[in-house]
Coordinates of C-alpha atoms in Angstrom, one line a residue:
Chain A
M1 CA 97.0 403.1 111.7
T2 CA 94.5 404.3 109.1
I3 CA 93.5 402.1 106.2
H4 CA 95.4 404.4 103.9
E5 CA 98.6 404.0 106.0
L6 CA 98.1 400.3 106.1
Q7 CA 97.8 400.2 102.3
E8 CA 100.9 402.3 101.9
N9 CA 102.9 399.9 104.2
I10 CA 101.9 397.0 102.0
V11 CA 102.9 398.7 98.9
K12 CA 106.3 399.5 100.4
E13 CA 106.6 395.9 101.7
F14 CA 106.1 394.6 98.2
E15 CA 108.6 396.9 96.6
Q16 CA 111.5 394.7 97.9
Y17 CA 110.3 391.8 95.8
G18 CA 111.6 391.9 92.3
D19 CA 109.9 389.2 90.4
W20 CA 106.5 387.4 90.5
E21 CA 107.9 384.3 92.1
E22 CA 109.2 386.3 95.1
R23 CA 105.9 388.2 95.4
Y24 CA 103.8 385.0 95.3
K25 CA 106.1 383.4 97.8
H26 CA 105.5 386.3 100.1
I27 CA 101.8 386.1 99.6
I28 CA 101.8 382.4 100.3
N29 CA 103.7 383.0 103.5
L30 CA 101.2 385.6 104.6
G31 CA 98.5 383.1 104.1
R32 CA 100.3 380.5 106.2
A33 CA 100.6 383.0 109.0
L34 CA 96.9 383.8 109.0
P35 CA 95.2 382.3 112.1
A36 CA 93.0 379.3 111.4
I37 CA 89.2 379.9 111.4
G38 CA 86.9 377.7 113.4
E39 CA 85.3 374.6 111.8
S40 CA 81.9 376.3 112.3
I41 CA 83.0 379.0 109.9
R42 CA 84.3 376.6 107.3
T43 CA 80.7 375.8 106.3
E44 CA 78.3 376.6 103.5
K45 CA 76.8 379.4 105.5
Y46 CA 79.9 381.5 105.4
K47 CA 81.2 380.4 102.0
L48 CA 81.3 382.8 99.1
S49 CA 80.4 381.5 95.8
G50 CA 83.5 381.7 93.6
C51 CA 84.4 379.6 90.6
Q52 CA 87.9 378.5 91.3
S53 CA 88.7 378.5 95.0
Q54 CA 86.5 378.4 98.1
V55 CA 86.5 381.4 100.4
W56 CA 84.8 381.6 103.9
I57 CA 84.4 384.9 105.7
N58 CA 82.8 386.0 109.0
A59 CA 82.7 389.4 110.7
K60 CA 82.0 390.6 114.2
L61 CA 81.3 394.1 115.5
D62 CA 83.2 395.1 118.7
E63 CA 82.9 398.7 120.0
G64 CA 81.9 400.1 116.6
K65 CA 84.8 398.3 114.8
I66 CA 84.5 395.4 112.5
F67 CA 86.8 392.4 112.9
F68 CA 87.0 389.9 110.1
E69 CA 88.1 386.3 109.9
A70 CA 88.4 384.4 106.7
D71 CA 90.0 381.4 104.9
S72 CA 90.5 379.8 101.5
D73 CA 91.5 376.4 100.3
A74 CA 93.9 378.0 97.8
A75 CA 97.2 379.3 99.2
I76 CA 97.5 382.4 97.1
V77 CA 93.9 383.4 97.7
K78 CA 94.5 382.9 101.4
G79 CA 97.5 385.1 101.3
L80 CA 95.5 387.8 99.5
I81 CA 92.8 387.4 102.2
A82 CA 95.5 388.0 104.8
L83 CA 96.3 391.3 103.1
L84 CA 92.7 392.4 103.0
I85 CA 92.2 391.5 106.7
K86 CA 95.4 393.3 107.6
V87 CA 94.0 396.4 105.9
Y88 CA 90.3 396.3 106.9
S89 CA 90.0 394.4 110.2
G90 CA 89.6 396.6 113.3
H91 CA 88.1 399.7 111.5
T92 CA 84.7 401.3 111.5
P93 CA 82.1 400.7 108.8
D94 CA 82.6 404.3 107.4
E95 CA 86.4 403.9 107.3
I96 CA 86.0 400.7 105.3
L97 CA 83.5 402.1 102.9
Y98 CA 85.4 405.3 102.2
N99 CA 88.7 403.5 101.5
P100 CA 88.6 401.1 98.6
P101 CA 91.6 398.7 98.1
Y102 CA 94.0 400.5 95.8
F103 CA 97.0 398.6 97.1
L104 CA 96.1 395.5 95.1
K105 CA 96.6 397.4 91.9
D106 CA 99.8 399.0 93.2
I107 CA 101.4 395.7 94.0
G108 CA 100.2 394.3 90.6
I109 CA 97.8 391.7 91.8
D110 CA 94.5 393.4 91.0
K111 CA 93.8 390.9 88.3
H112 CA 92.8 388.6 91.1
L113 CA 90.0 391.1 91.9
S114 CA 88.4 391.2 88.5
P115 CA 84.8 389.9 88.6
T116 CA 85.4 387.6 85.7
R117 CA 88.2 385.8 87.4
K118 CA 85.6 384.3 89.7
N119 CA 88.2 383.3 92.3
G120 CA 86.3 384.5 95.3
L121 CA 88.6 387.4 96.1
G122 CA 86.5 390.0 94.4
A123 CA 83.5 388.4 96.1
M124 CA 85.4 388.7 99.4
M125 CA 86.1 392.4 99.0
K126 CA 82.4 392.9 98.2
Q127 CA 81.4 390.9 101.2
I128 CA 83.7 393.1 103.4
Q129 CA 81.9 396.2 102.2
M130 CA 78.5 394.5 102.6
Y131 CA 79.3 393.8 106.2
A132 CA 80.3 397.4 106.6
V133 CA 77.0 398.6 105.2
A134 CA 75.0 396.1 107.3
F135 CA 76.9 397.1 110.5
R136 CA 76.6 400.8 109.8
T137 CA 72.8 400.4 109.4
M138 CA 72.7 398.5 112.6
L139 CA 74.7 401.2 114.5
N140 CA 72.6 404.0 113.1
K141 CA 69.4 402.3 114.4
V142 CA 70.9 401.8 117.8
N143 CA 72.0 405.5 118.0
Chain B
M1 CA 98.0 354.4 42.1
I2 CA 97.3 357.9 40.7
N3 CA 96.3 360.4 43.3
T4 CA 93.9 363.2 42.5
I5 CA 94.7 366.6 43.7
Q6 CA 92.2 366.3 46.6
D7 CA 93.8 363.0 47.7
V8 CA 97.3 364.5 48.1
K9 CA 97.5 365.6 51.7
K10 CA 100.1 367.9 53.2
K11 CA 102.7 366.1 55.3
F12 CA 102.2 367.0 58.9
D13 CA 105.2 368.7 60.5
V14 CA 104.6 370.4 63.8
E15 CA 107.2 373.1 63.3
D16 CA 105.6 374.0 60.0
V17 CA 102.1 374.0 61.5
R18 CA 103.1 376.3 64.3
K19 CA 104.1 378.9 61.8
D20 CA 100.4 378.9 60.6
F21 CA 99.3 380.1 64.0
P22 CA 100.6 383.6 64.6
I23 CA 99.6 383.8 68.3
L24 CA 102.0 380.9 69.1
Q25 CA 104.8 383.4 68.4
R26 CA 103.8 385.9 71.0
A27 CA 105.2 386.3 74.5
V28 CA 103.3 386.2 77.7
N29 CA 104.7 387.6 81.0
G30 CA 108.1 387.7 79.3
S31 CA 108.1 384.1 78.2
E32 CA 107.1 382.4 75.0
L33 CA 103.4 381.4 75.2
V34 CA 102.8 377.8 76.0
Y35 CA 99.1 377.4 75.2
L36 CA 97.7 374.2 76.8
D37 CA 94.0 375.1 77.0
N38 CA 92.8 373.8 73.7
A39 CA 89.7 372.2 75.2
A40 CA 88.5 375.7 76.1
T41 CA 89.2 377.2 72.7
T42 CA 91.7 376.6 70.0
Q43 CA 94.0 379.2 68.3
K44 CA 93.3 380.4 64.8
P45 CA 95.5 379.8 61.8
Q46 CA 96.3 382.7 59.6
A47 CA 94.0 381.3 56.9
V48 CA 91.0 381.8 59.2
I49 CA 92.1 385.2 60.3
D50 CA 92.6 386.2 56.6
A51 CA 89.1 384.9 55.7
L52 CA 87.5 387.1 58.3
T53 CA 89.5 390.1 57.4
H54 CA 88.9 389.5 53.7
Y55 CA 85.2 389.2 54.2
Y56 CA 84.8 392.4 56.2
T57 CA 87.3 394.3 53.9
Y58 CA 85.8 393.3 50.5
D59 CA 82.7 391.2 50.7
N60 CA 80.4 392.3 53.5
A61 CA 76.7 392.4 52.7
N62 CA 73.6 390.9 54.2
I63 CA 72.7 387.5 52.8
H64 CA 69.5 386.0 51.4
R65 CA 68.1 389.5 50.8
G66 CA 69.7 391.6 48.1
L67 CA 69.8 390.9 44.4
Y68 CA 72.9 393.1 44.0
F69 CA 76.3 391.5 43.5
L70 CA 77.7 391.8 47.0
S71 CA 74.7 390.3 48.7
E72 CA 74.6 387.4 46.3
F73 CA 78.3 386.9 46.7
A74 CA 78.1 386.9 50.5
T75 CA 75.2 384.5 50.3
E76 CA 77.2 382.2 48.1
Q77 CA 80.1 382.2 50.5
Y78 CA 77.8 381.6 53.5
E79 CA 76.1 378.7 51.8
N80 CA 79.4 377.4 50.6
A81 CA 80.5 377.2 54.2
R82 CA 77.5 375.1 55.0
L83 CA 78.4 372.8 52.2
K84 CA 81.9 372.5 53.6
V85 CA 80.5 371.5 57.0
K86 CA 78.2 369.0 55.3
E87 CA 81.2 367.4 53.6
F88 CA 83.2 367.6 56.8
I89 CA 80.8 365.5 58.9
N90 CA 79.4 363.6 55.9
A91 CA 75.8 364.7 56.3
I92 CA 73.4 363.6 53.6
S93 CA 72.3 367.1 52.8
A94 CA 73.4 370.7 53.5
S95 CA 69.9 371.5 54.8
E96 CA 70.7 369.3 57.8
I97 CA 73.4 371.8 58.8
I98 CA 72.0 374.6 61.0
F99 CA 74.4 377.4 61.9
V100 CA 74.1 378.4 65.5
R101 CA 76.3 380.2 68.0
G102 CA 78.0 377.1 69.3
T103 CA 77.3 373.7 71.0
T104 CA 75.4 375.4 73.8
E105 CA 72.9 377.0 71.5
A106 CA 72.6 373.8 69.5
I107 CA 71.5 371.9 72.5
N108 CA 69.2 374.7 73.7
L109 CA 67.7 374.7 70.2
V110 CA 66.9 371.0 70.3
A111 CA 65.6 371.0 73.9
T112 CA 63.4 374.1 73.4
S113 CA 62.0 373.1 70.0
L114 CA 61.3 369.5 71.0
W115 CA 59.5 370.7 74.1
R116 CA 57.3 373.1 72.0
E117 CA 56.5 370.3 69.6
K118 CA 55.2 368.4 72.7
Y119 CA 57.7 365.7 72.0
F120 CA 58.2 365.7 75.7
N121 CA 55.6 365.5 78.4
E122 CA 56.1 366.4 82.0
G123 CA 58.0 363.5 83.7
D124 CA 59.5 362.2 80.5
E125 CA 63.2 361.3 80.7
V126 CA 66.4 362.3 78.9
I127 CA 69.4 360.1 79.6
I128 CA 72.7 362.0 80.0
S129 CA 75.9 361.0 81.8
N130 CA 77.8 361.9 84.9
M131 CA 80.5 363.5 82.6
E132 CA 78.3 366.1 80.8
H133 CA 79.2 369.7 80.4
H134 CA 76.7 372.1 82.0
A135 CA 75.6 372.8 78.4
N136 CA 74.1 369.3 78.2
I137 CA 72.4 369.5 81.6
V138 CA 70.9 372.9 82.1
P139 CA 69.0 373.2 78.7
W140 CA 67.0 370.1 79.6
Q141 CA 66.3 371.4 83.1
I142 CA 64.9 374.7 81.8
A143 CA 63.2 373.5 78.5
G144 CA 59.8 372.8 80.0
G145 CA 59.6 375.8 82.3
R146 CA 57.7 374.8 85.4
K147 CA 57.1 371.3 83.9
K148 CA 60.0 369.1 84.3
I149 CA 61.9 366.7 82.1
N150 CA 63.7 364.2 84.3
L151 CA 67.3 363.6 83.8
K152 CA 68.6 360.1 84.2
V153 CA 72.4 359.9 84.6
I154 CA 74.7 357.2 83.4
P155 CA 77.2 356.7 86.2
I156 CA 80.9 356.5 85.5
T157 CA 83.7 354.2 86.8
D158 CA 86.6 355.5 88.9
D159 CA 88.7 355.5 85.7
G160 CA 86.1 357.8 84.0
E161 CA 84.4 355.4 81.7
L162 CA 80.6 355.1 81.2
D163 CA 78.9 352.2 82.9
L164 CA 77.1 350.8 79.8
N165 CA 75.2 348.2 81.8
A166 CA 73.7 350.9 83.9
Y167 CA 72.9 352.9 80.7
E168 CA 70.8 350.0 79.3
S169 CA 69.0 349.6 82.6
L170 CA 68.1 353.4 82.6
I171 CA 66.1 353.1 79.4
N172 CA 62.4 352.7 79.9
E173 CA 59.1 353.7 78.3
K174 CA 59.6 357.3 79.6
T175 CA 62.9 357.7 77.9
K176 CA 62.5 360.2 75.0
L177 CA 66.1 361.0 74.2
V178 CA 69.7 360.1 74.9
S179 CA 72.0 363.2 75.0
I180 CA 75.6 362.3 75.5
V181 CA 79.0 363.8 75.2
H182 CA 81.4 362.2 72.6
I183 CA 84.6 363.2 74.4
S184 CA 84.6 364.5 77.9
N185 CA 86.1 368.0 78.3
S186 CA 87.2 367.3 81.9
L187 CA 88.3 363.7 81.7
G188 CA 89.3 363.2 78.1
T189 CA 87.3 360.0 77.9
I190 CA 86.3 359.0 74.4
N191 CA 82.9 357.4 74.8
P192 CA 81.8 354.4 72.8
I193 CA 79.3 356.6 71.0
K194 CA 78.4 354.2 68.2
K195 CA 77.4 351.5 70.8
I196 CA 75.4 354.1 72.7
V197 CA 73.5 355.1 69.6
D198 CA 72.9 351.5 68.6
I199 CA 71.5 350.6 72.0
A200 CA 69.2 353.7 72.0
H201 CA 68.1 353.0 68.4
S202 CA 67.2 349.4 69.2
K203 CA 64.6 350.9 71.5
K204 CA 63.7 353.6 68.9
I205 CA 65.1 356.5 71.0
P206 CA 67.0 359.3 69.2
V207 CA 70.4 360.4 70.3
L208 CA 72.0 363.8 70.5
I209 CA 75.8 363.9 70.6
D210 CA 77.7 366.8 72.1
G211 CA 80.7 366.7 69.8
A212 CA 82.5 369.9 71.0
Q213 CA 85.6 368.1 72.0
A214 CA 85.5 365.2 69.5
I215 CA 85.3 367.3 66.3
P216 CA 88.8 368.8 66.8
H217 CA 90.3 365.4 67.6
F218 CA 89.3 363.1 64.8
K219 CA 87.1 362.7 61.8
V220 CA 83.4 362.5 62.6
D221 CA 81.0 360.8 60.2
V222 CA 77.4 361.5 61.3
Q223 CA 76.0 358.8 58.9
E224 CA 78.4 356.2 60.2
L225 CA 77.5 357.0 63.8
D226 CA 73.8 357.2 62.8
A227 CA 73.6 360.3 65.0
D228 CA 70.2 362.0 65.2
F229 CA 71.7 365.3 66.3
Y230 CA 75.4 366.2 66.4
A231 CA 76.5 369.6 67.9
F232 CA 79.8 371.3 67.8
S233 CA 81.5 374.7 68.1
G234 CA 83.6 376.5 65.5
H235 CA 86.0 378.0 67.9
K236 CA 87.1 374.6 69.1
I237 CA 88.2 373.5 65.6
F238 CA 90.4 376.6 64.9
G239 CA 87.5 378.7 63.6
P240 CA 86.0 381.9 65.0
T241 CA 83.9 382.2 68.2
G242 CA 80.2 382.7 67.9
I243 CA 79.6 380.1 65.2
G244 CA 78.7 376.5 65.7
V245 CA 76.8 373.7 64.1
L246 CA 73.7 371.7 64.8
Y247 CA 73.4 368.7 62.6
G248 CA 70.0 367.0 62.6
K249 CA 68.4 364.3 60.6
T250 CA 66.0 365.8 58.1
E251 CA 62.9 364.0 59.4
L252 CA 63.6 365.3 63.0
L253 CA 64.4 368.9 61.9
E254 CA 61.2 368.9 59.7
M255 CA 59.1 367.9 62.6
M256 CA 60.6 370.5 65.0
P257 CA 59.1 374.0 65.2
P258 CA 61.4 377.1 65.0
Y259 CA 63.5 378.0 67.9
Q260 CA 63.5 381.7 67.4
G261 CA 61.3 383.9 65.3
G262 CA 62.3 386.8 63.1
G263 CA 63.6 387.7 59.7
D264 CA 65.0 385.2 57.2
M265 CA 63.1 382.2 58.7
I266 CA 59.7 383.0 57.3
R267 CA 57.8 382.4 54.1
T268 CA 54.8 384.7 54.6
V269 CA 54.0 386.9 57.5
T270 CA 50.7 388.6 58.4
F271 CA 49.7 389.7 61.8
E272 CA 47.4 386.7 62.0
K273 CA 49.7 384.0 60.9
T274 CA 53.3 383.2 59.7
T275 CA 54.5 380.3 57.6
F276 CA 58.0 379.3 58.0
D277 CA 60.8 378.8 55.5
D278 CA 62.3 375.4 54.6
L279 CA 65.3 373.9 56.3
P280 CA 67.8 375.1 57.3
R281 CA 66.5 378.7 57.3
K282 CA 63.6 377.8 59.6
F283 CA 66.2 377.7 62.4
E284 CA 68.3 380.7 61.4
A285 CA 66.2 383.7 62.4
G286 CA 67.8 387.1 61.9
T287 CA 71.1 388.0 60.2
P288 CA 73.4 385.1 61.0
N289 CA 77.1 385.2 61.8
I290 CA 78.1 385.4 58.2
A291 CA 81.7 386.1 58.8
G292 CA 81.8 383.4 61.4
A293 CA 80.4 380.8 59.0
I294 CA 83.0 381.8 56.4
G295 CA 85.7 381.6 59.0
L296 CA 84.6 378.1 60.0
G297 CA 84.7 377.1 56.4
A298 CA 88.3 378.3 56.2
A299 CA 89.1 376.3 59.3
I300 CA 87.7 373.2 57.7
D301 CA 89.7 373.9 54.6
Y302 CA 92.8 374.3 56.8
L303 CA 92.2 370.9 58.5
N304 CA 91.4 369.2 55.2
Q305 CA 94.9 369.9 53.9
F306 CA 96.1 367.2 56.3
D307 CA 95.3 363.6 56.7
R308 CA 93.3 363.8 59.9
N309 CA 94.8 360.5 61.1
D310 CA 98.2 362.1 61.1
L311 CA 97.0 364.9 63.4
C312 CA 95.1 362.4 65.7
N313 CA 98.2 360.1 65.9
Y314 CA 100.4 363.0 66.8
E315 CA 98.0 364.2 69.5
N316 CA 97.9 360.7 70.9
E317 CA 101.7 360.7 71.0
L318 CA 101.6 364.0 72.9
L319 CA 99.0 362.6 75.3
N320 CA 101.2 359.6 76.1
Y321 CA 104.3 361.7 76.5
A322 CA 102.5 364.2 78.7
T323 CA 100.9 361.5 80.8
A324 CA 104.2 359.8 81.5
R325 CA 106.0 363.0 82.3
L326 CA 103.2 364.3 84.6
L327 CA 103.3 361.0 86.5
E328 CA 107.0 361.7 87.3
I329 CA 105.8 364.4 89.6
D330 CA 105.5 363.2 93.2
G331 CA 101.9 363.5 94.5
L332 CA 100.4 364.2 91.1
K333 CA 97.2 362.2 90.3
I334 CA 95.5 362.1 86.9
I335 CA 91.7 362.3 87.0
G336 CA 90.3 360.3 84.1
N337 CA 92.2 357.2 83.0
A338 CA 89.9 355.7 80.4
K339 CA 91.4 353.3 78.0
E340 CA 90.1 355.4 75.1
K341 CA 91.2 358.9 75.8
A342 CA 91.8 362.1 73.9
S343 CA 94.6 364.7 74.6
V344 CA 92.9 366.2 77.6
I345 CA 94.5 365.6 81.0
S346 CA 93.0 366.7 84.3
F347 CA 95.2 366.4 87.3
V348 CA 95.6 367.3 90.9
I349 CA 98.7 367.6 93.1
D350 CA 98.5 366.6 96.8
G351 CA 98.3 369.6 99.1
I352 CA 98.3 372.2 96.3
H353 CA 95.1 373.9 95.0
P354 CA 94.7 373.9 91.2
Y355 CA 94.2 377.7 91.5
D356 CA 97.7 378.0 92.9
I357 CA 99.1 375.8 90.3
G358 CA 97.5 377.8 87.4
T359 CA 98.5 381.1 88.9
I360 CA 102.2 380.3 89.4
I361 CA 102.8 378.7 86.0
D362 CA 101.0 381.6 84.3
T363 CA 103.9 383.8 85.4
D364 CA 106.0 381.7 83.0
G365 CA 103.5 382.1 80.2
I366 CA 102.0 378.6 80.5
A367 CA 98.2 378.6 80.0
I368 CA 96.3 375.7 81.5
R369 CA 92.7 375.7 82.8
T370 CA 91.9 375.3 86.5
G371 CA 88.5 375.0 88.1
H372 CA 85.5 372.8 87.6
H373 CA 85.5 373.0 83.8
C374 CA 81.8 373.6 83.8
T375 CA 81.3 370.0 84.9
Q376 CA 80.4 370.4 88.5
P377 CA 78.8 366.9 88.7
I378 CA 82.0 365.3 87.8
M379 CA 83.9 367.2 90.4
N380 CA 81.4 366.0 92.9
R381 CA 81.8 362.4 91.6
Y382 CA 85.5 362.6 92.4
N383 CA 85.0 364.7 95.5
L384 CA 87.2 367.5 94.2
P385 CA 86.6 371.2 94.3
A386 CA 88.6 371.7 91.1
T387 CA 91.3 370.2 88.9
A388 CA 94.1 371.6 86.7
R389 CA 93.7 370.6 83.1
A390 CA 96.2 370.6 80.2
S391 CA 94.6 370.0 76.8
L392 CA 96.8 369.5 73.8
S393 CA 96.4 370.2 70.2
F394 CA 98.4 369.2 67.1
Y395 CA 100.4 372.5 67.3
N396 CA 101.7 371.7 70.7
T397 CA 105.1 370.1 71.2
K398 CA 106.9 367.8 73.6
S399 CA 109.2 370.7 74.5
E400 CA 106.1 372.7 75.6
I401 CA 105.1 369.7 77.8
D402 CA 108.6 369.8 79.3
K403 CA 108.0 373.5 80.1
L404 CA 104.8 372.5 81.9
I405 CA 106.7 369.9 83.9
V406 CA 109.4 372.5 84.9
G407 CA 106.6 374.9 85.9
L408 CA 104.9 372.2 88.0
Q409 CA 108.2 371.3 89.7
K410 CA 108.7 375.0 90.5
V411 CA 105.2 375.0 92.0
K412 CA 106.0 371.9 94.1
K413 CA 109.1 373.7 95.4
M414 CA 107.2 376.8 96.3
F415 CA 104.8 374.8 98.3
A416 CA 107.2 372.4 99.9

């Protein structure tokens, strides 16, 4: 599926939840289902500086596609991370860079992405794009 | 006994008081706002809002410059606000009241100006505590540029009280200043500030007090405390943002060079040399926050209607009620259990991140603070990444605390 289709699916998925409580419950469950990251990733090296919650992220390039793994100590942030991974993991750098995350706004949780909120999620999205830029540069050099 | 008009204080009634604060009537996320983040900033009574509107609608002019009616009238109001502050904290003279942007700027002013005066030399020491806000840490770290002032830190007990024995043992011949918070914004601890001042003064060391959280909670008398500097922010005592106060003893302020240069702080300027104006204008370069000062004056007038003890007693009643109710929640731990405490309650709940707590209860219109509260050293002290914090003011009610408890129970259920 393309990043666009994946985002559309999430928007549809969230339409079934009426109120905030239901939406957050769903986000928390998504976080719980996210595979645990290794202890070696849960370290300062992979930590994003955020004000309110801690976020760790790592990325690997495999056959031109980027795969992300990430975690947070806050359940809601972890759930939002799970959504970002669902959308962006397994895509090429160009695909990632040309498809910004509009679904967060559509499901009404874009306030978590605002830079002033300092919760690490905005930093995480930026980091995903930075990885894409870095891997694209690397791929261009190889070719 | 016959009371003069000034002596007759308005009886405190929380429901009446709430009507003075229009924002408390608004809805958030479909629910009535429950505002429990008063340590971050307080809400504004209509009287303060009206003072700002009135000033900009009818009285706006630059001060200390024009001889025309409006300029003189604006000057009079601005200086009248200074007099109100002087009375409010019982300073000896209005020239000891410097208007600044807030507590942060007040501390930066003292740190920078004392450094310029060569009051500090490289390696000199300032004593602070483990419970300081970043605003009372960073200014000392940056004041000397590449040359360093060393910070000596008074440790705290598990309950969140200062270790006064350790404090005494930190004082030595290199100690040049004690800079200490009156009430902790993350633990609520009321520090024994008079004792701290007396100990420092017995060794001839001046004391700066960060009063940002204390000023809204009880009456502060700078002469009684014998404070050398006392800093606070207008927006934490129901006044506007962007205005605050640095109180300093005249002899210290006289000795200190200006913090910023510009208009209104000078006497004569040539390209070769400038002489500076007298206190307090020496420290107020440029057009100040005139409306802010007038708004702060209105906030002081608002508070002065009441017997401050009534407000303080009510806040303590709320503190005790909230503490007892919070402790009913399984797995909840209060961080900061000093014997002397103001209505600021930091807490954590087992297995639930404060960020998640804050996000969920926000959906019901309940505003609390989550995070490190700009006191990272204290989070490290308790080995916590963050806490949730409810801070109460005299316009809060027990029923709002009940709503917080219901919200927290809902959070518990969601994460069960």
